[in-house]
XYZ file of C-alpha atoms in Angstrom:
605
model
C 0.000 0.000 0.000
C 1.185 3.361 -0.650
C 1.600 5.856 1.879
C -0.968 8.261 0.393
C -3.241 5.514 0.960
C -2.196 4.947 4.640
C -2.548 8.289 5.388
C -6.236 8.932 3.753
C -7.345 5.830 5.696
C -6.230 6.970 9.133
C -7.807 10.159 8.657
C -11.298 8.745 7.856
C -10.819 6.619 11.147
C -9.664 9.145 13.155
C -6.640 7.495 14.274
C -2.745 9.111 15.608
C -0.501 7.130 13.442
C 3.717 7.225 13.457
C 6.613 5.369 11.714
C 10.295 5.289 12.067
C 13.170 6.240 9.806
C 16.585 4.376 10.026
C 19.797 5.014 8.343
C 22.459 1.783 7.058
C 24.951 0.865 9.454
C 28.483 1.417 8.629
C 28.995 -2.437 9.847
C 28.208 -5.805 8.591
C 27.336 -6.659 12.462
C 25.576 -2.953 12.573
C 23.291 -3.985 9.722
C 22.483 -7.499 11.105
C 21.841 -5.749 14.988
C 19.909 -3.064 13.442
C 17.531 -5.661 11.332
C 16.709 -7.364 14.647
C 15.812 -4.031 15.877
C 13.777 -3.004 13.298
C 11.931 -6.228 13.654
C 11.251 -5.845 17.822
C 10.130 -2.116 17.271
C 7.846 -3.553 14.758
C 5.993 -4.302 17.910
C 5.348 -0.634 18.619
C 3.257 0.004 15.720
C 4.557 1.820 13.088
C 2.207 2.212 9.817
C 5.871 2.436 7.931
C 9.186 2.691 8.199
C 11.857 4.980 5.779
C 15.463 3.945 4.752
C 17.810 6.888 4.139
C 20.043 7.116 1.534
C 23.758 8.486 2.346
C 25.499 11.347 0.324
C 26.977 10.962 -2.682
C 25.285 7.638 -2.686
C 27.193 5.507 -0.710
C 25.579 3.000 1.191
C 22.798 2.488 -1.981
C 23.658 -1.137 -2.014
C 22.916 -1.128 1.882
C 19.701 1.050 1.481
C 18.802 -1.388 -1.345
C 18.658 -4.256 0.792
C 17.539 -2.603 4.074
C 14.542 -2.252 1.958
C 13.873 -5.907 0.488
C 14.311 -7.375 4.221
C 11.795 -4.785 5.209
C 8.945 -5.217 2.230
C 10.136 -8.963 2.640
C 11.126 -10.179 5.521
C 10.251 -7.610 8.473
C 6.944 -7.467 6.221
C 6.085 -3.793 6.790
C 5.532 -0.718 4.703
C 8.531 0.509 3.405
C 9.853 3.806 2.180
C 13.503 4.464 0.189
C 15.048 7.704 0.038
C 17.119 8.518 -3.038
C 19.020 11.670 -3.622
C 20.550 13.037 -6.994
C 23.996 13.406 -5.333
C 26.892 11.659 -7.113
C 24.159 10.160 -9.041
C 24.053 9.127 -12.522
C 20.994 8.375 -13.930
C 21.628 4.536 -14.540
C 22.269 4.076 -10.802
C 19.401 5.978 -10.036
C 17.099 3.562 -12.468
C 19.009 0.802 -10.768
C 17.506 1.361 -7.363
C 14.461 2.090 -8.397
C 14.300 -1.510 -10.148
C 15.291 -2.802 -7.519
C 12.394 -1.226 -4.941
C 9.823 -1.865 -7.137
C 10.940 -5.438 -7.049
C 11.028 -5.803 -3.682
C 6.840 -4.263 -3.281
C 8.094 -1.108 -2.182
C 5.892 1.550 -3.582
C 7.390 4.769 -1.868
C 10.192 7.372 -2.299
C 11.106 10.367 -0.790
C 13.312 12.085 -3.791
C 16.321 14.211 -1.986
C 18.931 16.604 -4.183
C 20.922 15.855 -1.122
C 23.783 17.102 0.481
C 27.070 17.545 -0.875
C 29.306 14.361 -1.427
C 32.196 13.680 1.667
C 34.767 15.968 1.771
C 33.256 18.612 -0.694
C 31.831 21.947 0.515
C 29.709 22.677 -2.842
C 27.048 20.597 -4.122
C 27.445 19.420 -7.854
C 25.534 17.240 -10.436
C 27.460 14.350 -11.850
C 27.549 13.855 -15.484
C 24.276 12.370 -16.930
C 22.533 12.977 -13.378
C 19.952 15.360 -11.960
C 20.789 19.012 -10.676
C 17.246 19.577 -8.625
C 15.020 17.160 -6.348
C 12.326 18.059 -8.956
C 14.282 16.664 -11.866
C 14.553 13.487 -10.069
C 10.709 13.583 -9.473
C 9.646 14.012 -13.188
C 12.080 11.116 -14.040
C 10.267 8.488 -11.487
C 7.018 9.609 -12.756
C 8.712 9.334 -16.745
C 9.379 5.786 -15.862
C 6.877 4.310 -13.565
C 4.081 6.852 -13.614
C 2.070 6.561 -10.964
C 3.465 3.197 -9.543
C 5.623 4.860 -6.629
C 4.270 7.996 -3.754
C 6.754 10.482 -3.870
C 7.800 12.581 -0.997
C 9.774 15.280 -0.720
C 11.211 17.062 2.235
C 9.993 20.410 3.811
C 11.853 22.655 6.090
C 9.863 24.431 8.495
C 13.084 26.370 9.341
C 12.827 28.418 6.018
C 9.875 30.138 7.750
C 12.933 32.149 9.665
C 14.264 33.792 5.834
C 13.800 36.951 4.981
C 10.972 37.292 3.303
C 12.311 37.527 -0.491
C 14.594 34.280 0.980
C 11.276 32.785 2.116
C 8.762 33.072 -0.554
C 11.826 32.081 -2.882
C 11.711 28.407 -0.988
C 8.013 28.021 -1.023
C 7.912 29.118 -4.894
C 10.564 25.746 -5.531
C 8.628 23.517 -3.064
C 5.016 24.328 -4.787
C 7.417 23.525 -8.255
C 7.904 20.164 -6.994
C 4.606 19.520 -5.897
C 2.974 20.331 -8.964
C 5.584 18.182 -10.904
C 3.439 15.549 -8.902
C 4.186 14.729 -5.509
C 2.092 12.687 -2.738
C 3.423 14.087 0.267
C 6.186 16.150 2.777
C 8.489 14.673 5.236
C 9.309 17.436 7.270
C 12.718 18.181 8.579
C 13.164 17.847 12.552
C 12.268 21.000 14.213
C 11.555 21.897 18.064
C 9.620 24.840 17.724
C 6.304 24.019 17.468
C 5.192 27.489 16.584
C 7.319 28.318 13.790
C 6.124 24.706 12.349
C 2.705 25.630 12.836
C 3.234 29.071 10.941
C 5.179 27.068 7.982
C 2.439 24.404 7.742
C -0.120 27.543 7.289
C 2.112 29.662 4.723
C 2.657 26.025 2.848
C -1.406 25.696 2.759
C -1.806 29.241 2.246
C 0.669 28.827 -1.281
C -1.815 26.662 -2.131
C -0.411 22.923 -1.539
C -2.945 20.610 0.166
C -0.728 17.618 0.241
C -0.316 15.838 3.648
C 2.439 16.879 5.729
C 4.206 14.570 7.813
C 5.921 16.052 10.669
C 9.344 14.973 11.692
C 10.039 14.201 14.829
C 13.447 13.445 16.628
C 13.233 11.949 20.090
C 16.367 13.910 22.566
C 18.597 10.966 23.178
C 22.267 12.934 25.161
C 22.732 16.632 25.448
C 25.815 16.393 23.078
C 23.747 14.547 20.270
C 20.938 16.689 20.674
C 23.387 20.036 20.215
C 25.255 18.202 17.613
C 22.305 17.571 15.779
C 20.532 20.538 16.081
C 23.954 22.471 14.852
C 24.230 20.184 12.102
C 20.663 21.102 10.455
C 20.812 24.866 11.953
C 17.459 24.079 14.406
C 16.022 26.794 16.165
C 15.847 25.620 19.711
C 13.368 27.593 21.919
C 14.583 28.462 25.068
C 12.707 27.102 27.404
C 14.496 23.216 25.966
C 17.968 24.826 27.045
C 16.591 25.644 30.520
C 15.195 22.787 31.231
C 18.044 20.323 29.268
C 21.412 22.124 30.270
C 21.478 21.436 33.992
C 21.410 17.808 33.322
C 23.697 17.657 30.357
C 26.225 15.504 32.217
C 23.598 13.222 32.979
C 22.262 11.377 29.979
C 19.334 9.454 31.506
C 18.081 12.615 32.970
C 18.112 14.282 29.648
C 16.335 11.695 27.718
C 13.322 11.644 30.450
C 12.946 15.263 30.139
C 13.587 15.896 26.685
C 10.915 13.253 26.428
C 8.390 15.343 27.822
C 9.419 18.506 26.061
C 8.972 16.641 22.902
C 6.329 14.764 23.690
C 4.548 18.196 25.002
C 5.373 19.203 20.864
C 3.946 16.707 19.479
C 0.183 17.176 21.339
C -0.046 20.790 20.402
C 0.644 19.304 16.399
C -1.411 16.909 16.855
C -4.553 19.568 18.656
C -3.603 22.704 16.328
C -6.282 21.884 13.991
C -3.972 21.611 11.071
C -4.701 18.329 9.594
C -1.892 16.393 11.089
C -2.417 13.124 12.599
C 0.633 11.521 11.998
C 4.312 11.778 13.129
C 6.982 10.515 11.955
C 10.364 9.382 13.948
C 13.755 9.908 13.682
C 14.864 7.363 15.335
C 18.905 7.117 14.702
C 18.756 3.606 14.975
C 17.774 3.612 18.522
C 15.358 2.352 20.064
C 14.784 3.479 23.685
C 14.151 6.846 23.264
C 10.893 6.717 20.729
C 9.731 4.149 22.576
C 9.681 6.548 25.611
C 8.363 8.531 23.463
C 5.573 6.936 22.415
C 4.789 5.970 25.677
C 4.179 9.051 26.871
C 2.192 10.032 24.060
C 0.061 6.799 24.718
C 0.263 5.509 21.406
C 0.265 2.118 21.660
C 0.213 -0.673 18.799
C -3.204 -1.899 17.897
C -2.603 -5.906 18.266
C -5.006 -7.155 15.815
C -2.193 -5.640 12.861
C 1.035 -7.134 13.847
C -0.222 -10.679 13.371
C -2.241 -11.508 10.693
C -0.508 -14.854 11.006
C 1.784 -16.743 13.215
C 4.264 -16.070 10.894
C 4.889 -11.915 9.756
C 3.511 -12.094 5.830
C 6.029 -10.941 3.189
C 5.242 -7.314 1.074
C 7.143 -8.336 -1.931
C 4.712 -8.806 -5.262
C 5.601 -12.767 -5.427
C 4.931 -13.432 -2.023
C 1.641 -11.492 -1.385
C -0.272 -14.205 -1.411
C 1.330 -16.742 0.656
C -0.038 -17.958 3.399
C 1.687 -21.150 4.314
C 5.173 -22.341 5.364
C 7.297 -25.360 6.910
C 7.669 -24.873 10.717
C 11.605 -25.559 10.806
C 12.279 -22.176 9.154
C 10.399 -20.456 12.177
C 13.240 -19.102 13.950
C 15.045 -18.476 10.827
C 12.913 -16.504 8.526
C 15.881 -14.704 6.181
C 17.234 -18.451 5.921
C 14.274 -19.128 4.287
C 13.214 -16.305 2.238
C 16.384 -17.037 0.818
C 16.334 -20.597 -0.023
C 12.573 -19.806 -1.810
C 13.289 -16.378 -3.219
C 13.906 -18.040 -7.071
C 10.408 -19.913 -6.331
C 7.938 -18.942 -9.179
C 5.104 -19.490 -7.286
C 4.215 -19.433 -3.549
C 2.016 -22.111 -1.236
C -1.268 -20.320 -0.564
C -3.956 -22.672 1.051
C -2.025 -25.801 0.155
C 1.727 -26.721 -0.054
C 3.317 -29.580 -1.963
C 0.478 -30.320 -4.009
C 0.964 -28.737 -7.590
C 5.064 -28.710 -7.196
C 7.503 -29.864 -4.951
C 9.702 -27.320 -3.191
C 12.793 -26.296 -4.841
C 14.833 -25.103 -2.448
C 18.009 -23.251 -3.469
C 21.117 -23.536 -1.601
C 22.438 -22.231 1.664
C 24.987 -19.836 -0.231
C 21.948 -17.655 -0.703
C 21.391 -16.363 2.865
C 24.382 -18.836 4.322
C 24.694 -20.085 7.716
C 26.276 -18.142 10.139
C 26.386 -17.046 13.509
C 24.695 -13.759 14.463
C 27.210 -13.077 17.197
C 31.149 -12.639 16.950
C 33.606 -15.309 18.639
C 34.030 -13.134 21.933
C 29.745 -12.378 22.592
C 29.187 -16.320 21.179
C 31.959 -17.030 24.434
C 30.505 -14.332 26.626
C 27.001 -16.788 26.128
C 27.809 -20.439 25.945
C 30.639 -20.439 27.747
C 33.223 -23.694 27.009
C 31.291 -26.326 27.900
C 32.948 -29.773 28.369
C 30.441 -32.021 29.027
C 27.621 -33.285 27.871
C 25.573 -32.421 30.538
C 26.770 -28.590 30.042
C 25.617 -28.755 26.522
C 22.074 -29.794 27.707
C 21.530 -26.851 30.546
C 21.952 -24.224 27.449
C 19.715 -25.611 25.597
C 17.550 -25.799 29.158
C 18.622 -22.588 30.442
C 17.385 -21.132 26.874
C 13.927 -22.836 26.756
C 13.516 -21.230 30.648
C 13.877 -17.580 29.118
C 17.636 -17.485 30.534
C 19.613 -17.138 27.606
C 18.639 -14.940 24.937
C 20.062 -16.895 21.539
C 21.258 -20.385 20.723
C 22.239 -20.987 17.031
C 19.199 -21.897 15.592
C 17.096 -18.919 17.176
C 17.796 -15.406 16.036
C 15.935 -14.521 19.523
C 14.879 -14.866 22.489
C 12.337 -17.983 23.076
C 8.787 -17.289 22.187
C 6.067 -16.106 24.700
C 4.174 -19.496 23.935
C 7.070 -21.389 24.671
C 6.831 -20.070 28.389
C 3.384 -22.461 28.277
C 5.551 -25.663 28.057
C 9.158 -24.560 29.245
C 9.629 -26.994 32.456
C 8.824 -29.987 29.923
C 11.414 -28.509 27.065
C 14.402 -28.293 30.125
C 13.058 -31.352 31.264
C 13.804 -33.146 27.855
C 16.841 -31.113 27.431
C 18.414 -32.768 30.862
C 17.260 -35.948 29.469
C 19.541 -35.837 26.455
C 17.120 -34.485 23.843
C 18.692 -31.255 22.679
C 15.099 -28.919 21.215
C 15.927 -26.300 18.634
C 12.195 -25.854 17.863
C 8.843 -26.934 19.235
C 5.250 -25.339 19.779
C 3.044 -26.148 22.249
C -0.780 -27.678 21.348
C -3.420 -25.578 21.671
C -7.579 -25.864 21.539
C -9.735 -23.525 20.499
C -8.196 -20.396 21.953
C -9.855 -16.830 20.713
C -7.038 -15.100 17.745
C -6.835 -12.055 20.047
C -5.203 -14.168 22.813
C -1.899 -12.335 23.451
C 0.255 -15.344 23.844
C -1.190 -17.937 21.699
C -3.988 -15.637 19.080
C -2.987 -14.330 15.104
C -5.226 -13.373 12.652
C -8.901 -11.365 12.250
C -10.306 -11.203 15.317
C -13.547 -13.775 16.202
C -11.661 -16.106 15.276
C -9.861 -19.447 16.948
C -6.617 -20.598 16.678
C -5.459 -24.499 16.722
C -2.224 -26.256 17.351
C -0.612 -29.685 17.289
C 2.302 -29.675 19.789
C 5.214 -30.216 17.730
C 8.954 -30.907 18.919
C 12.329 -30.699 17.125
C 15.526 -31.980 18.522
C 18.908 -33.752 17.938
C 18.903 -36.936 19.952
C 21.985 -39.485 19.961
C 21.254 -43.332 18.490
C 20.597 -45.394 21.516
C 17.930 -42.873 22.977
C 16.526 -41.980 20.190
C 16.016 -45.838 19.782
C 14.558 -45.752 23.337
C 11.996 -43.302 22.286
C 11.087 -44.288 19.416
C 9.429 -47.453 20.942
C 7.000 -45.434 23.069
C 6.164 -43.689 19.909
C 5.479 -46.216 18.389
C 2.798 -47.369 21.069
C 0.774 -43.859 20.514
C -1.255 -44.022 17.384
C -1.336 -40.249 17.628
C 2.205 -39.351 17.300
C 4.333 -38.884 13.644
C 7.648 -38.411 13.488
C 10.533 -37.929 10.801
C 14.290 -38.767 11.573
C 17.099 -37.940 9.398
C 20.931 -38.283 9.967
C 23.541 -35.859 8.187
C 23.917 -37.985 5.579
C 20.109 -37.466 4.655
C 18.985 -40.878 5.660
C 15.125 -40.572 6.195
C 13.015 -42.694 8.652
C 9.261 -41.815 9.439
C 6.246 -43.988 10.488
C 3.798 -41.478 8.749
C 2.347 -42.939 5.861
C 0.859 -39.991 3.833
C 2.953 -37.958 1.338
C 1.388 -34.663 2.001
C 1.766 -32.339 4.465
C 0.608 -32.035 8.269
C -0.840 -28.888 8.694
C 0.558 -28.528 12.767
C -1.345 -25.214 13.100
C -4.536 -23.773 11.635
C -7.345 -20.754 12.377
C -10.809 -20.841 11.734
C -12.629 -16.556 11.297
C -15.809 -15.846 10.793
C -16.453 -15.807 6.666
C -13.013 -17.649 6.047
C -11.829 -20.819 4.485
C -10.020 -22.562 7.399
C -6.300 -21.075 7.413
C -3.227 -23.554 7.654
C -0.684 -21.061 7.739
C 2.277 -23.892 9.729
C 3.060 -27.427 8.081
C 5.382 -30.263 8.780
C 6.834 -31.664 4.978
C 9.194 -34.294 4.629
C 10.880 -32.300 1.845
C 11.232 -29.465 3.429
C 12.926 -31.034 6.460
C 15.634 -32.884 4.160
C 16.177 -29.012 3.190
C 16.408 -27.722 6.229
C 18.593 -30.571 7.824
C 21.862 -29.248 6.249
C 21.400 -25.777 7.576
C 20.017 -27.388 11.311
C 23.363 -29.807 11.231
C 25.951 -26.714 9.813
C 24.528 -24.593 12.657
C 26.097 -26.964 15.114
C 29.360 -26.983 13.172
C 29.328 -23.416 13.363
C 28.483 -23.017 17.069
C 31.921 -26.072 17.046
C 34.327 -23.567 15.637
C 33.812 -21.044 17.985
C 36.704 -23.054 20.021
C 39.909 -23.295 19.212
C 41.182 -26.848 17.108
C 41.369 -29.500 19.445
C 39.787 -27.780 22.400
C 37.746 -30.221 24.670
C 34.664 -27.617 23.596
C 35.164 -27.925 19.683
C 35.916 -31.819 20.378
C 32.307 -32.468 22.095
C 30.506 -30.104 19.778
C 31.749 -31.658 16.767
C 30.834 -35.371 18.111
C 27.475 -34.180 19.167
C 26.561 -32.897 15.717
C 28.768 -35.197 13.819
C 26.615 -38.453 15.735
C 22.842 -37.335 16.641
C 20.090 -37.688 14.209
C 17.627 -34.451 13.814
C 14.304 -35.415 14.891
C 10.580 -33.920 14.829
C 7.666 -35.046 16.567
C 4.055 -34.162 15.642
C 0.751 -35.441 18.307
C -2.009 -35.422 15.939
C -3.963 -34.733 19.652
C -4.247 -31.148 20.296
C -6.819 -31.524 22.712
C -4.478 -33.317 24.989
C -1.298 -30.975 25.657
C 0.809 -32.895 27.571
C 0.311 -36.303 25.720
C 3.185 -35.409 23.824
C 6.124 -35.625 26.758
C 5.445 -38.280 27.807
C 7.250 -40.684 25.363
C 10.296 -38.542 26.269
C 10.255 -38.636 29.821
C 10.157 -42.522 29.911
C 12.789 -42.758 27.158
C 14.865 -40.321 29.216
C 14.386 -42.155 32.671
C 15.122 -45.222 30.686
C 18.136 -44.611 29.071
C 19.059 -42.892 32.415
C 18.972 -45.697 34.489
C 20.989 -47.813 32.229
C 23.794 -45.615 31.388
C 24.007 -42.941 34.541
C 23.070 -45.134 37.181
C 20.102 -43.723 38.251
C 21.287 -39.663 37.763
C 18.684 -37.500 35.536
C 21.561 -36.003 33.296
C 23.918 -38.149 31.239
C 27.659 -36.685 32.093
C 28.719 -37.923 28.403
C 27.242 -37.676 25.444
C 24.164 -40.296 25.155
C 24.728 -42.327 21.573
């Protein structure tokens, strides 16, 4: 949707909307922190978020895909800024191409500052001189496909007057070349905005305006910044922000309020505003403060239409259904399907079988460097170590293992005794969901999708499991009628007892004038796919230690020996039916091999 759109809409509901705008890290481990951040402030409620776009051009590769992991992956509204610095035309095209591939259908079109180290601001050969050249050449070449912004500068209402009407004369040029709507620059006095807003209406432009709002994060940032863009500052901030400039926690609380303060007389000066927009600098704390004390909160029912955030790019509209091992991994598997011509939408496996591509797409790796992958796991040299991570994880006490980008679920907290539990036992969980009967779709823990609605789950378990348990367990499986399960070794050998060739749909929803949904499925294809990248997780996690380590010795045995294991109980009305295989397995193999002691010292095979 474009932003024009968004912005109609929540003025014919009456509702305060916001977004966020983020710049691209200067760091490969920048970028990846700053995608996970983007994705948790998600949860505040932003109708969109904007990507800027350095000078000269820089970081256009960075902005480029900052964009196609938000349309795709993050699977909100997205906005690219592009400038006509250092700029020829073909790189311009270029980026465009690329946003429209990626769904985005918004661009705020910049001249932009001059390039590093230059003073003056030039046009490159075969680029554009003025913002409004670059905004005739989107609309030459897409027409009306993409809303373009442009920037406004409520500071120009300052000028001398010949100065002043000068600047509005150029901005009413570029809105008439056909532009949707204007991000303004940040500001802090709320009066002189209000005056611009009404000399911009009273020139005759009745495009929204979206004002731009930069939370006060440290006295030095907030002078730096304010320097940097030559803000008027009203007094009354210094006085209140100056006596606690040594003390940055003090100066975010009340700079919070100041701002906050700003933002209420916008939003109750009658001018047709009902939306801000956040410059965040890549931070998080201080918009959500922010927001907090504005008391805009996220509306619930739009940050899950499924369990699962939906993709914006044009290919992926449509689908509605995935393989549960990806769950904690959704780049991984964006990735490995991005070459897919067509996407699973009601049904998967039954007109094609997936073609997944390979794992140099996204490639496995770990999030965290060698030292913060130390700082977390430690050097463990037992077996038994091993097992209280994976414990200590499904108990909410460590934030990441390998095959989660984050922290464990909040419906994980519903079954995490029994997921230690198994852990102690020897089975090492990378994935599981508990079952669930019936529960409304607004639940917060367990509910996704239109509201009315109910929400089902199988309980479902993935885990690597050495040979003589697994052999143990697989015997009480075998007893339940209820209970599925595929096993595969890193060779790719494949064992099941399930005798269908389609898929198990493990969760589904059922909404008042809806086909049932079966957004989450268990495939036996796309678990011999995701096997390599489950197994070459482990190896990775291995060669955090040193060759020849006792740590990298027991990692590599683990992952080198244990099969990879799911478990489906085709009984959601019984939640706990599915432990209890496990926990007689486990107290089994226990008393054979540990004399009697719950956790097995070495590694159970």
């Amino acid at each position: 949707m474009r932003i024009s759109q968004k912005i109609e809409q929540s003025n014919k509901e009456g509702k305060i909307w916001w977004s966020f705008e983020y710049f691209p890290p200067r760091t490969a481990q920048g970028l990846q922190n700053l995608l996970d951040r983007i994705k948790r402030m998600t949860a505040l409620g932003p109708e969109f978020v904007d990507i800027t776009w350095n000078a000269g051009g820089r970081t256009s590769d960075l902005t480029s895909h900052m964009v196609k992991t938000c349309q795709g992956s993050v699977g909100i509204e997205t906005c690219m800024h592009l400038t006509c610095t250092n700029m020829p035309k073909e790189k311009v095209d270029i980026a465009l191409r690329e946003a429209k591939k990626s769904g985005c259908r918004n661009v705020l079109a910049l001249r932009g500052d001059p390039p590093q180290g230059k003073d003056e601001w030039e046009a490159v050969e075969g680029g554009f001189v003025h913002g409004i050249d670059l905004v005739k050449h989107i609309h030459n070449e897409y027409g009306d496909y993409f809303d373009i912004a442009v920037a406004g500068f409520p500071q120009f209402q300052l000028l001398p007057p010949a100065e002043r009407d000068l600047e509005m004369k150029y901005l009413k040029e570029k809105i008439d070349a056909g532009v949707n709507f204007i991000f303004t620059q940040m500001f802090y006095d709320v009066d002189v905005f209000i005056d611009w807003v009404n000399a911009v209406r009273a020139a005759g432009i009745t495009i929204p305006i979206v004002p731009g709002i930069a939370p006060i994060q440290t006295w030095n940032g907030f002078l730096k910044a304010t320097s940097l863009a030559n803000t008027k500052i009203p007094q009354f901030f210094l006085d209140a922000l100056e006596p606690y400039k040594n003390d940055d926690e003090k100066v975010r609380e009340i700079g919070t309020k100041l701002v906050a303060d700003m933002c209420r007389k916008i939003l109750a000066a009658g001018l047709g505003i009902q939306g801000l927009h956040f410059y965040t600098m890549n931070l998080e704390k201080g918009t959500k403060m922010l927001l907090e004390e504005l008391n805009l909160m996220a509306r619930v029912e739009t940050i899950k239409p499924l369990p699962w955030r939906q993709s914006l790019t044009p290919n992926r509209r449509q689908e509605n259904i995935r393989p549960i091992f990806w769950a904690n991994r959704t780049e991984s598997y964006l990735s490995r399907t991005e070459d897919w011509d067509e996407f699973p939408n009601g049904r998967f496996g039954d007109s094609r079988s997936p073609a997944y591509g390979e794992l140099d797409g996204y490639g496995v790796w770990l999030k965290q460097t060698k030292e913060e992958a130390l700082k977390l796991w430690g050097e463990p040299k037992t077996f038994a170590e091993v097992a209280l991570l994976f414990s200590r994880f499904c108990l909410g006490e460590l934030k990441v293992l390998p095959w989660s980008n984050q922290a464990a679920s909040s419906e994980t907290s519903a079954i995490a005794l029994q997921l230690a539990k198994m852990n102690e036992l020897g089975f090492l969980t990378i994935n599981s969901q508990p079952a669930v009967n019936g529960i409304r779709s607004d639940d917060l823990q367990f509910g996704w999708g239109p509201s009315n609605g109910y929400v089902y789950q199988k309980a479902y378990l993935e885990f690597f499991v050495g040979p003589r348990l697994l052999e143990l367990l697989l015997a009480h499986i075998e007893r339940d009628s209820n209970m599925t399960y595929y096993v595969i070794n890193k060779q790719g050998d494949l064992r099941t007892n399930t005798h269908s060739d389609g898929p198990n749909a493990v969760t589904w929803g059922v909404f008042p004038g809806k086909e049932i949904v079966q957004p989450t499925v268990v495939e036996a294809l796309s678990f011999m796919a995701w096997k390599d990248e489950a197994y070459e997780l482990g190896v990775k996690w291995a060669n955090v230690y040193e060759a020849e380590t006792p740590s990298r010795k027991l990692m590599m045995e683990i992952f080198e020996s244990s099969y990879l294991v799911n478990v489906v109980h085709n009984d959601f009305k019984d939640p706990q039916a599915i432990f209890e295989p496990f926990f007689k397995a486990g107290a089994e193999y226990a008393a054979q091999h540990t004399n009697g002691s719950a956790a097995p010292q070495a590694l159970p095979n």
